[in-house]
Amino acid sequence: MERQISGYLDEIERLRAKVEIEEKAYAALNGLFTKLIDQKMAKGQFGSLS
């Protein structure tokens, strides 16, 4: 039973680390897209959004 719990805890830690990496990647991509959109809007490349 103790070995099984240890295995579960190891799996939880592995998944937590994976989610943390995915969150950082999402934040980085979100920042890049925001920067790109801001640049395009500053240049007027989207035209009128209204």
mmCIF file with all atom_site columns, C-alpha atoms in Angstrom:
data_model
loop_
_atom_site.group_PDB
_atom_site.id
_atom_site.type_symbol
_atom_site.label_atom_id
_atom_site.label_alt_id
_atom_site.label_comp_id
_atom_site.label_asym_id
_atom_site.label_entity_id
_atom_site.label_seq_id
_atom_site.pdbx_PDB_ins_code
_atom_site.Cartn_x
_atom_site.Cartn_y
_atom_site.Cartn_z
_atom_site.occupancy
_atom_site.B_iso_or_equiv
_atom_site.pdbx_formal_charge
_atom_site.auth_seq_id
_atom_site.auth_comp_id
_atom_site.auth_asym_id
_atom_site.auth_atom_id
_atom_site.pdbx_PDB_model_num
ATOM 1  C CA . MET A 1 1  ? 0.000   0.000  0.000   1.00 0.00 ? 1  MET A CA 1
ATOM 2  C CA . GLU A 1 2  ? 2.789   2.427  0.924   1.00 0.00 ? 2  GLU A CA 1
ATOM 3  C CA . ARG A 1 3  ? 4.584   1.697  -2.359  1.00 0.00 ? 3  ARG A CA 1
ATOM 4  C CA . GLN A 1 4  ? 1.370   2.345  -4.285  1.00 0.00 ? 4  GLN A CA 1
ATOM 5  C CA . ILE A 1 5  ? 0.898   5.697  -2.516  1.00 0.00 ? 5  ILE A CA 1
ATOM 6  C CA . SER A 1 6  ? 4.508   6.615  -3.273  1.00 0.00 ? 6  SER A CA 1
ATOM 7  C CA . GLY A 1 7  ? 3.861   5.813  -6.942  1.00 0.00 ? 7  GLY A CA 1
ATOM 8  C CA . TYR A 1 8  ? 0.773   8.038  -6.912  1.00 0.00 ? 8  TYR A CA 1
ATOM 9  C CA . LEU A 1 9  ? 2.736   10.871 -5.316  1.00 0.00 ? 9  LEU A CA 1
ATOM 10 C CA . ASP A 1 10 ? 5.499   10.519 -7.930  1.00 0.00 ? 10 ASP A CA 1
ATOM 11 C CA . GLU A 1 11 ? 2.899   10.647 -10.715 1.00 0.00 ? 11 GLU A CA 1
ATOM 12 C CA . ILE A 1 12 ? 1.231   13.717 -9.183  1.00 0.00 ? 12 ILE A CA 1
ATOM 13 C CA . GLU A 1 13 ? 4.602   15.476 -8.996  1.00 0.00 ? 13 GLU A CA 1
ATOM 14 C CA . ARG A 1 14 ? 5.388   14.566 -12.614 1.00 0.00 ? 14 ARG A CA 1
ATOM 15 C CA . LEU A 1 15 ? 2.023   15.902 -13.799 1.00 0.00 ? 15 LEU A CA 1
ATOM 16 C CA . ARG A 1 16 ? 2.380   19.065 -11.694 1.00 0.00 ? 16 ARG A CA 1
ATOM 17 C CA . ALA A 1 17 ? 5.755   19.770 -13.298 1.00 0.00 ? 17 ALA A CA 1
ATOM 18 C CA . LYS A 1 18 ? 4.277   19.145 -16.770 1.00 0.00 ? 18 LYS A CA 1
ATOM 19 C CA . VAL A 1 19 ? 1.403   21.567 -16.110 1.00 0.00 ? 19 VAL A CA 1
ATOM 20 C CA . GLU A 1 20 ? 3.858   24.181 -14.834 1.00 0.00 ? 20 GLU A CA 1
ATOM 21 C CA . ILE A 1 21 ? 5.877   23.912 -18.072 1.00 0.00 ? 21 ILE A CA 1
ATOM 22 C CA . GLU A 1 22 ? 2.692   24.138 -20.160 1.00 0.00 ? 22 GLU A CA 1
ATOM 23 C CA . GLU A 1 23 ? 1.545   27.219 -18.221 1.00 0.00 ? 23 GLU A CA 1
ATOM 24 C CA . LYS A 1 24 ? 4.893   28.929 -18.846 1.00 0.00 ? 24 LYS A CA 1
ATOM 25 C CA . ALA A 1 25 ? 4.746   28.043 -22.549 1.00 0.00 ? 25 ALA A CA 1
ATOM 26 C CA . TYR A 1 26 ? 1.177   29.380 -22.801 1.00 0.00 ? 26 TYR A CA 1
ATOM 27 C CA . ALA A 1 27 ? 2.167   32.604 -21.051 1.00 0.00 ? 27 ALA A CA 1
ATOM 28 C CA . ALA A 1 28 ? 5.125   33.048 -23.413 1.00 0.00 ? 28 ALA A CA 1
ATOM 29 C CA . LEU A 1 29 ? 2.966   32.437 -26.504 1.00 0.00 ? 29 LEU A CA 1
ATOM 30 C CA . ASN A 1 30 ? 0.283   34.753 -25.191 1.00 0.00 ? 30 ASN A CA 1
ATOM 31 C CA . GLY A 1 31 ? 2.904   37.464 -24.692 1.00 0.00 ? 31 GLY A CA 1
ATOM 32 C CA . LEU A 1 32 ? 4.225   36.982 -28.231 1.00 0.00 ? 32 LEU A CA 1
ATOM 33 C CA . PHE A 1 33 ? 0.765   37.193 -29.796 1.00 0.00 ? 33 PHE A CA 1
ATOM 34 C CA . THR A 1 34 ? -0.079  40.279 -27.755 1.00 0.00 ? 34 THR A CA 1
ATOM 35 C CA . LYS A 1 35 ? 3.149   41.947 -28.880 1.00 0.00 ? 35 LYS A CA 1
ATOM 36 C CA . LEU A 1 36 ? 2.492   41.016 -32.517 1.00 0.00 ? 36 LEU A CA 1
ATOM 37 C CA . ILE A 1 37 ? -1.079  42.347 -32.418 1.00 0.00 ? 37 ILE A CA 1
ATOM 38 C CA . ASP A 1 38 ? 0.072   45.568 -30.724 1.00 0.00 ? 38 ASP A CA 1
ATOM 39 C CA . GLN A 1 39 ? 2.696   46.089 -33.450 1.00 0.00 ? 39 GLN A CA 1
ATOM 40 C CA . LYS A 1 40 ? 0.195   45.449 -36.242 1.00 0.00 ? 40 LYS A CA 1
ATOM 41 C CA . MET A 1 41 ? -2.366  47.795 -34.689 1.00 0.00 ? 41 MET A CA 1
ATOM 42 C CA . ALA A 1 42 ? 0.290   50.484 -34.254 1.00 0.00 ? 42 ALA A CA 1
ATOM 43 C CA . LYS A 1 43 ? 1.073   50.175 -37.978 1.00 0.00 ? 43 LYS A CA 1
ATOM 44 C CA . GLY A 1 44 ? -2.636  50.172 -38.876 1.00 0.00 ? 44 GLY A CA 1
ATOM 45 C CA . GLN A 1 45 ? -2.361  46.756 -40.511 1.00 0.00 ? 45 GLN A CA 1
ATOM 46 C CA . PHE A 1 46 ? -5.688  45.561 -39.122 1.00 0.00 ? 46 PHE A CA 1
ATOM 47 C CA . GLY A 1 47 ? -7.645  48.443 -40.528 1.00 0.00 ? 47 GLY A CA 1
ATOM 48 C CA . SER A 1 48 ? -10.714 49.465 -38.591 1.00 0.00 ? 48 SER A CA 1
ATOM 49 C CA . LEU A 1 49 ? -11.788 46.923 -35.996 1.00 0.00 ? 49 LEU A CA 1
ATOM 50 C CA . SER A 1 50 ? -15.131 48.607 -35.394 1.00 0.00 ? 50 SER A CA 1
#
